[in-house]
PDB file of C-alpha atoms in Angstrom:
ATOM      1  CA  MET A   1    -159.302-246.674  11.524  1.00  0.00           C
ATOM      2  CA  GLU A   2    -158.613-250.257  12.702  1.00  0.00           C
ATOM      3  CA  LYS A   3    -158.222-250.821  16.486  1.00  0.00           C
ATOM      4  CA  GLN A   4    -154.946-252.059  17.528  1.00  0.00           C
ATOM      5  CA  LYS A   5    -154.724-255.588  18.683  1.00  0.00           C
ATOM      6  CA  ILE A   6    -154.246-256.085  22.404  1.00  0.00           C
ATOM      7  CA  GLU A   7    -150.996-257.801  21.946  1.00  0.00           C
ATOM      8  CA  GLU A   8    -149.630-254.840  20.166  1.00  0.00           C
ATOM      9  CA  ALA A   9    -150.970-252.416  22.612  1.00  0.00           C
ATOM     10  CA  ASP A  10    -148.614-250.938  25.205  1.00  0.00           C
ATOM     11  CA  PHE A  11    -150.654-249.248  28.120  1.00  0.00           C
ATOM     12  CA  ASN A  12    -147.362-247.715  29.330  1.00  0.00           C
ATOM     13  CA  SER A  13    -147.100-245.531  26.242  1.00  0.00           C
ATOM     14  CA  THR A  14    -150.520-243.942  26.563  1.00  0.00           C
ATOM     15  CA  GLY A  15    -151.313-240.499  27.957  1.00  0.00           C
ATOM     16  CA  TYR A  16    -153.703-242.053  30.454  1.00  0.00           C
ATOM     17  CA  SER A  17    -150.824-244.090  31.910  1.00  0.00           C
ATOM     18  CA  TYR A  18    -148.591-241.014  32.036  1.00  0.00           C
ATOM     19  CA  THR A  19    -151.251-238.916  33.786  1.00  0.00           C
ATOM     20  CA  LEU A  20    -151.765-241.696  36.354  1.00  0.00           C
ATOM     21  CA  SER A  21    -148.066-242.037  37.065  1.00  0.00           C
ATOM     22  CA  LEU A  22    -148.070-238.386  37.972  1.00  0.00           C
ATOM     23  CA  ILE A  23    -151.116-238.334  40.260  1.00  0.00           C
ATOM     24  CA  ALA A  24    -150.958-242.094  41.534  1.00  0.00           C
ATOM     25  CA  GLY A  25    -150.791-242.819  45.115  1.00  0.00           C
ATOM     26  CA  LYS A  26    -152.854-242.282  48.119  1.00  0.00           C
ATOM     27  CA  TYR A  27    -152.128-238.631  48.867  1.00  0.00           C
ATOM     28  CA  LYS A  28    -150.965-236.917  45.543  1.00  0.00           C
ATOM     29  CA  PRO A  29    -154.677-236.492  44.407  1.00  0.00           C
ATOM     30  CA  ILE A  30    -155.613-234.995  47.713  1.00  0.00           C
ATOM     31  CA  ILE A  31    -152.654-232.687  47.839  1.00  0.00           C
ATOM     32  CA  LEU A  32    -153.577-231.469  44.406  1.00  0.00           C
ATOM     33  CA  TYR A  33    -157.178-230.955  45.348  1.00  0.00           C
ATOM     34  CA  CYS A  34    -156.134-229.003  48.431  1.00  0.00           C
ATOM     35  CA  LEU A  35    -153.883-226.798  46.587  1.00  0.00           C
ATOM     36  CA  MET A  36    -156.547-226.404  43.990  1.00  0.00           C
ATOM     37  CA  GLU A  37    -159.018-225.224  46.706  1.00  0.00           C
ATOM     38  CA  TYR A  38    -156.829-223.285  49.087  1.00  0.00           C
ATOM     39  CA  GLU A  39    -153.537-222.226  47.556  1.00  0.00           C
ATOM     40  CA  PRO A  40    -151.028-221.214  48.671  1.00  0.00           C
ATOM     41  CA  VAL A  41    -150.837-223.686  51.583  1.00  0.00           C
ATOM     42  CA  ARG A  42    -148.109-224.122  54.140  1.00  0.00           C
ATOM     43  CA  PHE A  43    -146.875-227.682  55.257  1.00  0.00           C
ATOM     44  CA  ASN A  44    -148.634-227.714  58.576  1.00  0.00           C
ATOM     45  CA  GLU A  45    -151.905-226.577  56.944  1.00  0.00           C
ATOM     46  CA  MET A  46    -151.558-229.388  54.465  1.00  0.00           C
ATOM     47  CA  GLN A  47    -150.973-231.918  57.180  1.00  0.00           C
ATOM     48  CA  ARG A  48    -154.052-230.701  59.112  1.00  0.00           C
ATOM     49  CA  TYR A  49    -155.985-231.054  55.769  1.00  0.00           C
ATOM     50  CA  LEU A  50    -154.773-234.641  55.241  1.00  0.00           C
ATOM     51  CA  LYS A  51    -155.119-235.593  58.954  1.00  0.00           C
ATOM     52  CA  LYS A  52    -153.284-238.838  59.562  1.00  0.00           C
ATOM     53  CA  ILE A  53    -150.059-238.375  57.455  1.00  0.00           C
ATOM     54  CA  ALA A  54    -146.452-238.687  58.605  1.00  0.00           C
ATOM     55  CA  ASP A  55    -144.162-235.629  58.096  1.00  0.00           C
ATOM     56  CA  LYS A  56    -141.903-238.010  55.882  1.00  0.00           C
ATOM     57  CA  THR A  57    -144.744-239.215  53.670  1.00  0.00           C
ATOM     58  CA  LEU A  58    -146.190-235.680  53.054  1.00  0.00           C
ATOM     59  CA  SER A  59    -142.672-234.371  52.466  1.00  0.00           C
ATOM     60  CA  GLN A  60    -141.812-237.135  49.977  1.00  0.00           C
ATOM     61  CA  ASN A  61    -145.221-236.594  48.102  1.00  0.00           C
ATOM     62  CA  LEU A  62    -144.503-232.906  47.931  1.00  0.00           C
ATOM     63  CA  LYS A  63    -141.101-233.554  46.529  1.00  0.00           C
ATOM     64  CA  GLU A  64    -142.352-235.801  43.915  1.00  0.00           C
ATOM     65  CA  LEU A  65    -145.057-233.396  42.845  1.00  0.00           C
ATOM     66  CA  GLU A  66    -142.458-230.546  42.645  1.00  0.00           C
ATOM     67  CA  ALA A  67    -140.092-232.727  40.510  1.00  0.00           C
ATOM     68  CA  ASP A  68    -143.001-233.361  38.233  1.00  0.00           C
ATOM     69  CA  ASP A  69    -143.569-229.692  37.774  1.00  0.00           C
ATOM     70  CA  LEU A  70    -147.005-229.765  39.246  1.00  0.00           C
ATOM     71  CA  ILE A  71    -146.438-227.748  42.364  1.00  0.00           C
ATOM     72  CA  VAL A  72    -143.909-225.026  43.418  1.00  0.00           C
ATOM     73  CA  ARG A  73    -142.240-224.625  46.746  1.00  0.00           C
ATOM     74  CA  ASN A  74    -141.868-220.998  47.729  1.00  0.00           C
ATOM     75  CA  VAL A  75    -139.406-220.348  50.610  1.00  0.00           C
ATOM     76  CA  TYR A  76    -139.484-217.037  52.402  1.00  0.00           C
ATOM     77  CA  PRO A  77    -136.290-215.808  53.964  1.00  0.00           C
ATOM     78  CA  GLN A  78    -137.521-215.171  57.441  1.00  0.00           C
ATOM     79  CA  ILE A  79    -137.215-216.628  60.983  1.00  0.00           C
ATOM     80  CA  PRO A  80    -138.931-218.978  61.461  1.00  0.00           C
ATOM     81  CA  PRO A  81    -138.726-220.167  57.884  1.00  0.00           C
ATOM     82  CA  LYS A  82    -141.927-219.756  55.937  1.00  0.00           C
ATOM     83  CA  VAL A  83    -142.678-222.239  53.118  1.00  0.00           C
ATOM     84  CA  GLU A  84    -145.715-222.332  50.978  1.00  0.00           C
ATOM     85  CA  TYR A  85    -146.853-224.597  48.227  1.00  0.00           C
ATOM     86  CA  SER A  86    -149.035-223.762  45.235  1.00  0.00           C
ATOM     87  CA  LEU A  87    -149.877-225.215  41.750  1.00  0.00           C
ATOM     88  CA  THR A  88    -147.586-224.492  38.724  1.00  0.00           C
ATOM     89  CA  ASP A  89    -149.274-223.640  35.468  1.00  0.00           C
ATOM     90  CA  ARG A  90    -148.778-227.277  34.559  1.00  0.00           C
ATOM     91  CA  GLY A  91    -150.529-228.219  37.905  1.00  0.00           C
ATOM     92  CA  HIS A  92    -153.421-225.742  37.144  1.00  0.00           C
ATOM     93  CA  SER A  93    -153.839-227.556  33.785  1.00  0.00           C
ATOM     94  CA  LEU A  94    -154.866-230.776  35.841  1.00  0.00           C
ATOM     95  CA  VAL A  95    -157.590-228.842  37.688  1.00  0.00           C
ATOM     96  CA  LYS A  96    -160.174-229.669  34.693  1.00  0.00           C
ATOM     97  CA  VAL A  97    -159.213-233.529  35.269  1.00  0.00           C
ATOM     98  CA  LEU A  98    -159.719-233.258  39.083  1.00  0.00           C
ATOM     99  CA  ASP A  99    -162.788-231.386  38.692  1.00  0.00           C
ATOM    100  CA  LYS A 100    -164.231-234.046  36.405  1.00  0.00           C
ATOM    101  CA  LEU A 101    -163.254-236.765  39.033  1.00  0.00           C
ATOM    102  CA  CYS A 102    -165.132-234.756  41.559  1.00  0.00           C
ATOM    103  CA  ASP A 103    -168.237-234.299  39.444  1.00  0.00           C
ATOM    104  CA  TRP A 104    -168.214-238.040  38.638  1.00  0.00           C
ATOM    105  CA  GLY A 105    -168.038-238.848  42.211  1.00  0.00           C
ATOM    106  CA  ASN A 106    -170.994-236.457  43.190  1.00  0.00           C
ATOM    107  CA  GLU A 107    -173.095-237.743  40.474  1.00  0.00           C
ATOM    108  CA  ASN A 108    -172.347-241.580  41.237  1.00  0.00           C
ATOM    109  CA  ARG A 109    -172.127-241.488  44.946  1.00  0.00           C
ATOM    110  CA  ARG A 110    -174.194-244.310  46.600  1.00  0.00           C
TER     111      ARG A 110
END
């Protein structure tokens, strides 16, 4: 099979581009990693894990990950309200990718 010429190639239509669009940003990969390791996780626990992150920033990232069906927000009807986040099946399918990133980092750390 002949390779496409670079002029004809459209990076935005690749699976790689799509995957990056879901996990891009400073905090999304860390949020996913945290959920992968410790799920379910409450908002304040997530904030402690991420250390210096504003409430608004964390909330926005969680909403985006939820909209992309990577995480689920579970609200428990109690006082005070209890909200936990965990990975969806789709989010769990990213675990292999995140594990590979971790493996590469461990093998190539300088």
